[in-house]
Every structure is written in C-alpha cells, then in structure tokens.
C-alpha cells in the first residue's frame, strides 16, 4: 500500500529539524507552531502551514521541484528529503544574505540533489531549468503568476498563496482553494 502524502511529510519533518534553519535568537522557539523571523523582513513559516503546503503538493521520489522563496532553506531541505536522491530541488531566494545562509544550512544535511540560487533581477522562478513537476511558492501573490505556470510540467502542480488563500494550481491554470493563510508578499517582476 503506498504511503500517503501526509505520512511522507511527517517523515520529512522528523528527518529535517527546523532548529538549524533559524537564527540563534529564535532557536528556543523552533517547536512553536508559528512563523519565526529569519531577518530581512522574512520568516520561517509556521510548521503546520508548511506541512499543509507540502501535503497538498504531493511530492514524489524522483520529481523535479522548484522552491520559490526558499528563505533559510528549510522548505528546500524538506522537499529534498521528499524527492530523494533520484530527484532534484532548486530553491530560489531574492535576499542575498538568505541565499548564503540557506546554502550553508542545506549543505549541513548532505542532500546534494538540492541547491539554492539567488533570484535573478526581473525573473520569477528559474525558467532555464524548467519544466518542474512541482512548484512551491512560500510568498503571497496578487494573482497566479503566468511566468510560474509556464515553468510547470504539463502534468505538474503548484501550491501558492494568492490573496490570502492557499491554492493548488494545475498546469492548465485551474485551481483548488485549500483555505485561508497569511504569507509575506511575493515580489513579482510582472
């Protein structure tokens, strides 16, 4: 019997503790189910929210995943556990200091099939390596970004917060509302 997405996400959490992805002054709060500041106006998302997003994303071993807004690298590391060494994960982050921090955090886990890159000015996502089986967006968009839909494989799935609602979005642009959530805003160059 196949393992459910939620069971796989629980295993990813167990294998990828939040503590190493937090600034020293936030480590004591790692177990708290709330977003925690990581500097530069960004947060390490609430664990329950991350679990909901990853469960909805239904990541499978061997898939290619794009993580938009990788922050300190926690979601990239969780995704790397979910895809396993047969897959690949690319985290993209726009804050240079968080790119450095996220890379160091990710390197400490020895999951070389995952990496974090600095976002390119005027570009949303990482189109040069598309298409992706899954795209996770950890910042709130004003609308479903066409640039990210174009980077999604024809049978792919994106999970993204839009106007206070978390959506599962399919490659054809259709979506399913997963409920209300609050995120930092997505910087969309379009």
N, CA and C of each residue as an Amber inpcrd file, in Angstrom:
protein
   570
   0.8480000  -1.1850000   0.0000000   0.0000000   0.0000000   0.0000000
   0.8950000   1.2500000   0.0000000   0.6580000   2.2010000  -0.9210000
   1.5040000   3.3920000  -0.9880000   1.3670000   4.2430000   0.2830000
   2.4740000   4.8790000   0.6390000   2.4890000   5.7560000   1.8090000
   1.8090000   7.0700000   1.4280000   0.9300000   7.5660000   2.2920000
   0.2030000   8.7990000   1.9980000   1.1380000   9.9970000   1.9990000
   0.7140000  11.0460000   1.3020000   1.4890000  12.2830000   1.2590000
   1.7070000  12.8430000   2.6530000   0.6760000  12.8220000   3.4930000
   0.8200000  13.3800000   4.8440000   1.8100000  12.5600000   5.6770000
   1.8330000  11.2390000   5.5140000   2.7880000  10.4040000   6.2460000
   4.2100000  10.6950000   5.7730000   4.3990000  10.8720000   4.4800000
   5.7280000  11.1990000   3.9480000   6.1890000  12.5650000   4.4580000
   5.2640000  13.5260000   4.5490000   5.6130000  14.8570000   5.0590000
   6.0070000  14.7640000   6.5340000   5.3010000  13.9890000   7.3080000
   5.6790000  13.7970000   8.7260000   7.0910000  13.2190000   8.8260000
   7.4140000  12.2730000   7.9670000   8.7620000  11.6870000   7.9650000
   9.8120000  12.7180000   7.5630000   9.4740000  13.5680000   6.5970000
  10.4030000  14.6360000   6.1750000  10.6730000  15.5900000   7.3300000
   9.6280000  15.9460000   8.0720000   9.7920000  16.8210000   9.2390000
  10.6950000  16.1650000  10.2780000  10.4890000  14.8780000  10.5260000
  11.2980000  14.1670000  11.5180000  12.7690000  14.1290000  11.1150000
  13.0380000  14.0580000   9.8100000  14.4060000  13.9740000   9.3030000
  15.0510000  15.3410000   9.0670000  14.2640000  16.4160000   9.2000000
  14.7410000  17.7520000   8.8320000  14.2930000  18.7560000   9.8890000
  14.9390000  18.7390000  11.0200000  14.5620000  19.6290000  12.1130000
  14.6230000  21.1030000  11.7220000  13.7150000  21.8790000  12.2570000
  13.6110000  23.3150000  11.9620000  14.7490000  24.1260000  12.6020000
  15.2950000  23.6260000  13.7070000  16.2600000  24.3780000  14.5090000
  17.4270000  24.9280000  13.6980000  18.0540000  24.1070000  12.8620000
  19.2430000  24.5410000  12.1210000  18.9360000  25.6370000  11.0900000
  17.6680000  25.8900000  10.8210000  17.2720000  26.8830000   9.8200000
  16.8350000  28.2100000  10.4360000  17.0580000  28.3570000  11.7340000
  16.6360000  29.5570000  12.4500000  17.8470000  30.3340000  12.9630000
  17.7140000  31.6680000  13.0760000  18.7770000  32.4470000  13.7230000
  18.8890000  32.0310000  15.1940000  20.0580000  32.2410000  15.7850000
  20.3150000  31.8100000  17.1660000  19.2620000  32.3210000  18.1390000
  18.7820000  33.5550000  17.9380000  17.8130000  34.1110000  18.8900000
  16.4070000  33.5300000  18.7280000  16.1940000  32.6790000  17.7430000
  14.8800000  32.0630000  17.5200000  14.8580000  30.5590000  17.7880000
  16.0280000  29.9720000  18.0120000  16.1290000  28.5190000  18.1780000
  15.2430000  28.0090000  19.3210000  15.1450000  28.7630000  20.3850000
  14.3250000  28.3390000  21.5290000  12.8520000  28.1910000  21.1660000
  12.4300000  28.8170000  20.0660000  11.0260000  28.7890000  19.6470000
  10.7810000  27.8130000  18.4980000  11.7640000  27.0050000  18.1570000
  11.6670000  26.1190000  16.9910000  10.4450000  25.2100000  17.0250000
  10.0470000  24.7610000  18.2060000   8.9010000  23.8500000  18.3140000
   7.5640000  24.5820000  18.2700000   7.5840000  25.8980000  18.3540000
   6.3360000  26.6750000  18.3430000   5.6990000  26.6170000  16.9590000
   4.4040000  26.4230000  16.9330000   3.6920000  26.3740000  15.6540000
   3.3080000  27.7920000  15.2340000   4.3350000  28.5450000  14.8690000
   4.1260000  29.9210000  14.4160000   5.2900000  30.3150000  13.5110000
   5.0740000  31.3170000  12.6640000   6.1940000  31.7920000  11.8460000
   7.2120000  32.4840000  12.7380000   8.4840000  32.3380000  12.3820000
   9.5490000  32.9610000  13.1580000  10.4160000  33.8200000  12.2470000
  10.8460000  34.9890000  12.7330000  11.6560000  35.8790000  11.9000000
  13.0350000  35.2870000  11.6160000  13.4740000  35.4410000  10.3650000
  14.8180000  34.9940000   9.9840000  15.6530000  36.1660000   9.4590000
  15.1210000  37.3910000   9.6520000  15.8370000  38.5840000   9.2070000
  15.3780000  39.0380000   7.8380000  15.7050000  40.2940000   7.5160000
  15.4220000  40.8700000   6.2000000  13.9340000  40.9170000   5.8830000
  13.1040000  41.0040000   6.9280000  11.6610000  41.0710000   6.7420000
  11.0280000  39.7530000   6.3340000  11.7670000  38.6470000   6.4730000
  11.2820000  37.3300000   6.0580000  11.0540000  36.4490000   7.2860000
  10.2850000  35.3750000   7.0820000  10.0100000  34.4470000   8.1750000
  10.2580000  33.0100000   7.7540000  10.4800000  32.1850000   8.7650000
  10.4650000  30.7440000   8.6110000   9.0160000  30.3760000   8.9130000
   8.3240000  29.8440000   7.9380000   6.8690000  29.6580000   8.0420000
   6.4650000  28.7430000   9.1770000   5.2220000  28.9240000   9.6030000
   4.6080000  28.1080000  10.6490000   4.6490000  26.6390000  10.2250000
   5.1310000  25.7430000  11.0710000   5.2340000  24.3310000  10.6880000
   3.9260000  23.7210000  10.1680000   2.8100000  24.0170000  10.8020000
   1.5340000  23.4620000  10.3260000   1.2360000  23.9260000   8.9030000
   1.5490000  25.1750000   8.5990000   1.3350000  25.6960000   7.2470000
   2.2420000  24.9920000   6.2470000   3.5140000  24.8260000   6.6120000
   4.4540000  24.1290000   5.7270000   3.9820000  22.6940000   5.4900000
   3.5360000  22.0380000   6.5340000   3.0300000  20.6610000   6.3850000
   1.8230000  20.6210000   5.4600000   0.9090000  21.5750000   5.6140000
  -0.2690000  21.6310000   4.7340000   0.1470000  21.8390000   3.2770000
   1.0910000  22.7460000   3.0680000   1.5520000  23.0290000   1.7000000
   2.2110000  21.8110000   1.0710000   3.1040000  21.1610000   1.8360000
   3.8080000  20.0010000   1.2900000   2.8730000  18.8170000   1.0700000
   1.9050000  18.6470000   1.9390000   0.9240000  17.5700000   1.7480000
   0.1210000  17.8180000   0.4730000  -0.3180000  19.0630000   0.2700000
  -1.0790000  19.4040000  -0.9430000  -0.2190000  19.2550000  -2.1980000
   1.0660000  19.5380000  -2.0810000   1.9710000  19.4550000  -3.2340000
   2.1970000  18.0030000  -3.6630000   2.0430000  17.0620000  -2.7320000
   2.1410000  15.6320000  -3.0330000   3.4110000  15.3000000  -3.8210000
   4.5400000  15.6790000  -3.2470000   5.8400000  15.4580000  -3.8850000
   6.1850000  13.9700000  -3.8440000   6.7030000  13.4790000  -4.9730000
   7.0510000  12.0620000  -5.1000000   8.5540000  11.8950000  -5.3380000
   9.1080000  10.7540000  -4.9240000  10.5220000  10.4960000  -5.2000000
  10.8150000  10.6240000  -6.6970000  11.9570000  11.2200000  -6.9870000
  12.4010000  11.3610000  -8.3710000  11.8950000  12.5970000  -9.0870000
  11.0200000  13.3730000  -8.4760000  10.4820000  14.5560000  -9.1540000
  11.4630000  15.7200000  -9.1460000  11.2210000  16.6600000 -10.0630000
  11.9720000  17.9140000 -10.1500000  11.0960000  18.9990000  -9.5400000
  11.6200000  19.6960000  -8.5120000  10.8200000  20.6550000  -7.7570000
  11.5140000  22.0090000  -7.7170000  10.7240000  23.0630000  -7.8870000
  11.1720000  24.4450000  -7.7490000  10.5730000  25.0050000  -6.4680000
  11.4220000  25.5760000  -5.6090000  11.0070000  26.1560000  -4.3310000
  11.2320000  27.6690000  -4.4080000  10.1720000  28.4270000  -4.6270000
  10.2710000  29.8780000  -4.7970000  10.1190000  30.5470000  -3.4310000
  11.1570000  31.2780000  -3.0250000  11.1730000  31.9010000  -1.7050000
  11.7190000  30.9290000  -0.6780000  12.9240000  30.4250000  -0.9180000
  13.4910000  29.3730000  -0.0770000  13.9450000  29.8550000   1.2920000
  14.0770000  31.1590000   1.4810000  14.4290000  31.7020000   2.7920000
  15.6920000  31.0840000   3.3520000  15.6180000  30.5490000   4.5590000
  16.7930000  29.9570000   5.2120000  17.0330000  28.5080000   4.7920000
  16.2390000  28.0040000   3.8420000  16.4740000  26.6890000   3.2580000
  15.6610000  25.5380000   3.8200000  14.7950000  25.8140000   4.8080000
  14.0610000  24.7150000   5.4320000  13.1440000  23.9930000   4.4420000
  12.3390000  24.7400000   3.6800000  11.4390000  24.0670000   2.7350000
  12.2280000  23.3450000   1.6430000  13.3410000  23.9250000   1.2070000
  14.1750000  23.2640000   0.2010000  14.6890000  21.9320000   0.7440000
  15.1120000  21.9240000   2.0010000  15.6130000  20.6960000   2.6200000
  14.4970000  19.6590000   2.7900000  13.3120000  20.1040000   3.1960000
  12.1720000  19.1870000   3.3100000  11.8250000  18.5840000   1.9490000
  11.7900000  19.4280000   0.9300000  11.5000000  18.9560000  -0.4220000
  12.5660000  17.9640000  -0.8900000  13.8310000  18.2390000  -0.5520000
  14.9180000  17.3360000  -0.9420000  14.7200000  15.9540000  -0.3150000
  14.2810000  15.9130000   0.9350000  14.0090000  14.6260000   1.5670000
  12.8880000  13.9180000   0.8140000  11.8670000  14.6600000   0.4160000
  10.7050000  14.0600000  -0.2490000  11.0360000  13.5220000  -1.6430000
  11.8700000  14.2120000  -2.4110000  12.1980000  13.7210000  -3.7620000
  13.2750000  12.6510000  -3.7260000  14.0990000  12.6450000  -2.6780000
  15.1840000  11.6800000  -2.5800000  16.2720000  11.9320000  -3.6010000
  17.3490000  11.1510000  -3.5460000  18.4950000  11.3860000  -4.4180000
  18.2190000  11.1840000  -5.9100000  17.0900000  10.5520000  -6.2500000
  16.7260000  10.3910000  -7.6710000  16.1220000  11.6730000  -8.2330000
  15.6910000  12.5760000  -7.3650000  15.0450000  13.8140000  -7.7950000
  15.9800000  14.9930000  -7.7010000  15.4020000  16.1860000  -7.8540000
  16.1890000  17.4140000  -7.6910000  15.2790000  18.5310000  -7.1990000
  15.8670000  19.4070000  -6.3940000  15.1470000  20.5630000  -5.8700000
  16.0080000  21.7910000  -6.0830000  15.3820000  22.8230000  -6.6090000
  16.0500000  24.1070000  -6.7880000  15.2980000  25.1560000  -5.9920000
  15.9450000  25.7010000  -4.9720000  15.3830000  26.8010000  -4.2050000
  15.8590000  28.1160000  -4.7940000  14.9650000  29.0890000  -4.8720000
  15.3030000  30.4160000  -5.3890000  14.9500000  31.4330000  -4.3060000
  15.9020000  32.3190000  -4.0040000  15.7120000  33.3250000  -2.9560000
  16.2550000  34.6670000  -3.4350000  15.5160000  35.7540000  -3.1400000
  15.9170000  37.0790000  -3.6150000  16.8020000  37.8470000  -2.6450000
  16.8630000  37.4550000  -1.3660000  17.6850000  38.1590000  -0.3740000
  19.0720000  37.5050000  -0.3440000  20.1240000  38.2290000  -0.7740000
  21.4610000  37.6240000  -0.8680000  21.9540000  36.9760000   0.4250000
  21.7090000  37.6080000   1.5660000  22.1570000  37.0370000   2.8390000
  21.4470000  35.7120000   3.1420000  20.1790000  35.6130000   2.7640000
  19.4490000  34.3620000   2.9730000  19.8990000  33.2770000   1.9990000
  20.3270000  33.6640000   0.8060000  20.8830000  32.6820000  -0.1340000
  22.1070000  32.0270000   0.5060000  22.9960000  32.8390000   1.0660000
  24.2170000  32.3190000   1.7060000  23.8530000  31.4310000   2.8940000
  22.9590000  31.9200000   3.7320000  22.5320000  31.1650000   4.9130000
  21.8420000  29.8620000   4.4980000  20.9340000  29.9440000   3.5350000
  20.2160000  28.7570000   3.0740000  21.1430000  27.7090000   2.4870000
  22.1230000  28.1510000   1.7110000  23.0910000  27.2060000   1.1390000
  23.8720000  26.4860000   2.2340000  24.3150000  27.2380000   3.2380000
  25.0670000  26.6340000   4.3430000  24.1950000  25.6470000   5.1150000
  22.9580000  26.0290000   5.3860000  22.0410000  25.1440000   6.1050000
  21.7880000  23.8630000   5.3220000  21.5740000  24.0040000   4.0370000
  21.3000000  22.8510000   3.1820000  22.5280000  21.9380000   3.0930000
  23.7090000  22.5390000   2.9650000  24.9480000  21.7500000   2.8610000
  25.1650000  20.8940000   4.1050000  24.7340000  21.3730000   5.2590000
  24.9400000  20.6230000   6.5010000  24.1280000  19.3260000   6.5390000
  23.1380000  19.1970000   5.6780000  22.3030000  17.9900000   5.6330000
  22.7720000  16.9580000   4.6120000  23.7150000  17.3480000   3.7830000
  24.2490000  16.4490000   2.7560000  23.1530000  15.8760000   1.8570000
  22.4180000  16.7680000   1.2480000  21.4130000  16.4000000   0.2420000
  21.8050000  17.1190000  -1.0550000  22.8580000  16.6230000  -1.7230000
  23.4350000  17.3380000  -2.8660000  22.5190000  17.4410000  -4.0840000
  21.4060000  16.7670000  -4.0710000  20.4500000  16.8730000  -5.1710000
  19.5670000  18.1200000  -5.0180000  19.8430000  18.9160000  -4.0010000
  19.1140000  20.1740000  -3.7960000  20.1220000  21.3160000  -3.7600000
  19.7160000  22.4700000  -4.2840000  20.5750000  23.6480000  -4.2570000
  19.7190000  24.9030000  -4.1510000  20.3490000  25.9980000  -3.7450000
  19.6730000  27.2870000  -3.6510000  20.4330000  28.2780000  -4.5090000
  19.6910000  29.0120000  -5.3270000  20.2670000  30.0280000  -6.2110000
  19.6880000  31.3970000  -5.8790000  20.4530000  32.4200000  -6.1590000
  19.9730000  33.7990000  -5.9980000  19.0160000  34.1160000  -7.1390000
  17.8590000  34.6590000  -6.7930000  16.8840000  35.0520000  -7.8200000
  17.5100000  36.0800000  -8.7440000  17.1610000  36.0050000  -9.9980000
  17.6710000  36.9590000 -10.9830000  16.7180000  38.1430000 -11.0900000
  17.2920000  39.3050000 -11.1820000  16.5100000  40.5470000 -11.2960000
  15.5230000  40.4390000 -12.4580000  14.2510000  40.6990000 -12.1620000
  13.2230000  40.7100000 -13.1940000  12.7260000  39.3380000 -13.6290000
  13.1770000  38.2710000 -12.9550000  12.7860000  36.9090000 -13.3310000
  12.1310000  36.2340000 -12.1270000  10.9670000  35.6440000 -12.3370000
  10.2810000  34.9000000 -11.2940000  10.5070000  33.4160000 -11.5400000
  11.0230000  32.7300000 -10.5230000  11.3200000  31.3140000 -10.6670000
  12.6960000  31.0890000 -11.2430000  12.8230000  30.0240000 -12.0160000
  14.1000000  29.6410000 -12.6250000  13.7810000  28.9580000 -13.9600000
  13.3650000  29.7750000 -14.9580000  12.8710000  29.2000000 -16.2140000
  13.8870000  28.3800000 -16.9990000  15.1760000  28.6570000 -16.8460000
  16.1620000  27.9390000 -17.6580000  16.2420000  26.4540000 -17.3490000
  15.7610000  26.0190000 -16.1870000  15.7650000  24.5920000 -15.8620000
  14.3740000  23.9580000 -15.9230000  13.3740000  24.6940000 -16.3710000
  12.0030000  24.1810000 -16.4500000  11.9560000  23.0600000 -17.4950000
  11.0220000  22.1470000 -17.3800000   9.7840000  22.2080000 -16.6270000
   9.9150000  21.4380000 -15.3190000   9.1430000  21.8800000 -14.3160000
   9.1630000  21.2770000 -12.9900000   7.8920000  20.4700000 -12.7540000
   8.0580000  19.3500000 -12.0620000   6.9050000  18.5260000 -11.7070000
   6.0750000  19.1930000 -10.6140000   6.7630000  19.9040000  -9.7290000
   6.1130000  20.5920000  -8.6170000   6.7780000  21.9540000  -8.4130000
   5.9600000  22.9430000  -8.0550000   6.4620000  24.2590000  -7.6750000
   5.7990000  24.6470000  -6.3660000   6.6320000  25.0060000  -5.3880000
   6.1570000  25.5010000  -4.1020000   6.5010000  26.9800000  -4.0170000
   5.5170000  27.7970000  -3.6940000   5.7430000  29.2430000  -3.5540000
   5.3990000  29.6170000  -2.1180000   6.3790000  30.1800000  -1.4000000
   6.2010000  30.4920000   0.0180000   6.0510000  31.9870000   0.2600000
   5.4170000  32.6750000  -0.6820000   5.1100000  34.1000000  -0.5330000
   3.8090000  34.3640000  -1.2820000   3.0370000  35.3280000  -0.7760000
   1.6990000  35.5680000  -1.3140000   1.7060000  36.4200000  -2.5870000
   1.1050000  35.8650000  -3.6260000   0.9900000  36.5640000  -4.9140000
  -0.3410000  37.3170000  -4.9940000  -0.3750000  38.3060000  -5.8740000
  -1.6280000  39.0390000  -6.1370000  -2.5280000  38.2340000  -7.0670000
  -1.8940000  37.3930000  -7.8870000  -2.6010000  36.5410000  -8.8470000
  -1.7020000  35.3430000  -9.1370000  -2.2280000  34.3490000  -9.8070000
  -1.4010000  33.2080000 -10.2010000  -0.4150000  33.7070000 -11.2550000
   0.8810000  33.6500000 -10.9880000   1.8620000  34.2070000 -11.9280000
   1.9990000  33.3740000 -13.2080000   1.7090000  33.9710000 -14.3680000
   1.8700000  33.2460000 -15.6270000   3.2930000  32.7080000 -15.8200000
   4.2890000  33.4530000 -15.3420000   5.6810000  33.0150000 -15.5040000
   5.9340000  31.6840000 -14.8010000   5.2870000  31.4540000 -13.6740000
   5.4650000  30.1780000 -12.9750000   4.6520000  29.0670000 -13.6250000
   3.4670000  29.3950000 -14.1270000   2.6780000  28.3870000 -14.8510000
   3.4560000  27.8610000 -16.0550000   4.1810000  28.7540000 -16.7250000
   4.9780000  28.3550000 -17.8940000   6.1210000  27.4230000 -17.5130000
   6.5380000  27.4420000 -16.2490000   7.6480000  26.5970000 -15.7960000
   7.1740000  25.2490000 -15.2650000   5.8650000  25.0550000 -15.2340000
   5.2760000  23.8310000 -14.7090000   5.1330000  22.7950000 -15.8230000
   5.4950000  21.5590000 -15.5350000   5.3130000  20.4710000 -16.4980000
   3.8220000  20.3020000 -16.7980000   3.5070000  19.6880000 -17.9240000
   2.1040000  19.5710000 -18.3440000   1.2470000  18.8090000 -17.3410000
   1.8460000  17.9120000 -16.5660000   1.1070000  17.1860000 -15.5340000
   1.5290000  17.6360000 -14.1290000   2.1260000  18.8420000 -14.0630000
   2.6660000  19.3480000 -12.8090000   1.6270000  19.9990000 -11.9150000
   2.0780000  20.3880000 -10.7250000   1.2280000  21.0060000  -9.7220000
   2.0260000  22.0780000  -8.9910000   1.3730000  23.2110000  -8.7330000
   1.9760000  24.2930000  -7.9690000   1.0910000  24.5800000  -6.7590000
   1.7110000  24.8160000  -5.6050000   0.9900000  25.2720000  -4.4240000
   1.4880000  26.6760000  -4.1320000   0.5320000  27.6330000  -4.0670000
   0.8780000  29.0430000  -3.9490000  -0.2180000  29.8020000  -3.2080000
   0.1670000  30.6990000  -2.2900000  -0.8400000  31.5630000  -1.6680000
  -1.1630000  32.7430000  -2.5950000  -2.4480000  32.9770000  -2.8030000
  -2.9070000  34.0890000  -3.6410000  -4.0390000  34.7990000  -2.8990000
  -3.8680000  36.0890000  -2.6650000  -4.8950000  36.9070000  -1.9820000
  -5.4360000  36.2520000  -0.7090000  -4.5210000  35.7430000   0.1330000
  -4.9420000  35.1860000   1.4120000  -5.4750000  33.7720000   1.3670000
  -5.4560000  33.1470000   0.1920000  -5.9130000  31.7580000   0.0540000
  -4.7860000  30.9140000  -0.5110000  -4.6050000  29.7370000   0.0480000
  -3.6340000  28.7950000  -0.4760000  -4.3070000  28.0080000  -1.5950000
  -3.6480000  27.9680000  -2.7520000  -4.2230000  27.2960000  -3.9170000
  -3.3360000  26.1560000  -4.3950000  -3.9650000  25.0850000  -4.8590000
  -3.3070000  24.0690000  -5.6790000  -3.6180000  24.4610000  -7.1080000
  -2.5950000  24.6500000  -7.9130000  -2.7810000  25.1220000  -9.2830000
  -2.2070000  24.0960000 -10.2540000  -2.9980000  23.7480000 -11.2390000
  -2.5750000  22.7950000 -12.2590000  -2.0150000  23.5390000 -13.4680000
  -1.2980000  22.8330000 -14.3170000  -0.6150000  23.4560000 -15.4510000
  -1.5590000  24.2030000 -16.3860000  -2.8180000  23.8010000 -16.4440000
  -3.7710000  24.4990000 -17.3200000  -4.3410000  25.7650000 -16.6670000
  -3.8850000  26.0690000 -15.4350000  -4.3370000  27.2790000 -14.7500000
  -5.5270000  27.0720000 -13.8300000  -6.1560000  25.9030000 -13.8750000
  -7.2630000  25.6410000 -12.9510000  -6.6970000  25.4610000 -11.5460000
  -7.5230000  25.7810000 -10.5560000  -7.0120000  25.7220000  -9.1900000
  -8.0690000  25.2140000  -8.2200000  -7.5790000  24.8340000  -7.0580000
  -8.4320000  24.3960000  -5.9600000  -8.0170000  25.1810000  -4.7290000
  -8.9990000  25.7540000  -4.0210000  -8.7460000  26.5580000  -2.8310000
  -8.5550000  25.6390000  -1.6270000  -7.4340000  25.8130000  -0.9240000
  -7.1040000  24.9780000   0.2280000  -7.3600000  25.6770000   1.5560000
  -7.8520000  26.9170000   1.5090000  -8.1550000  27.6330000   2.7450000
  -7.3630000  28.9210000   2.8900000  -7.6640000  29.6600000   3.9580000
  -7.0370000  30.9620000   4.1980000  -5.7140000  30.8090000   4.9330000
  -4.7070000  31.5410000   4.4460000  -3.3720000  31.5460000   5.0380000
  -2.7750000  32.9390000   4.8620000  -1.8060000  33.2730000   5.7310000
  -1.1300000  34.5700000   5.6410000   0.3480000  34.3290000   5.3520000
   0.8830000  35.0630000   4.3800000   2.2870000  34.9630000   3.9830000
   2.8640000  36.3480000   3.7480000   4.1990000  36.4140000   3.7130000
   4.8490000  37.6460000   3.2750000   4.5560000  37.8010000   1.7830000
   4.5980000  39.0300000   1.2320000   4.2540000  39.2190000  -0.1770000
   5.3190000  38.6880000  -1.1420000   4.8520000  38.1720000  -2.2650000
   5.7280000  37.7380000  -3.3570000   6.1340000  38.9470000  -4.1720000
   7.4070000  39.0810000  -4.4380000   7.8940000  40.1500000  -5.3090000
   7.8380000  39.6090000  -6.7310000   6.8350000  40.0330000  -7.4790000
   6.6110000  39.5520000  -8.8450000   7.0330000  40.6560000  -9.8040000
   8.0250000  40.3940000 -10.6620000   8.5030000  41.4310000 -11.5790000
   7.5120000  41.8070000 -12.6800000   6.4430000  41.0220000 -12.8310000
   5.4740000  41.3210000 -13.9160000   4.4990000  42.3940000 -13.5120000
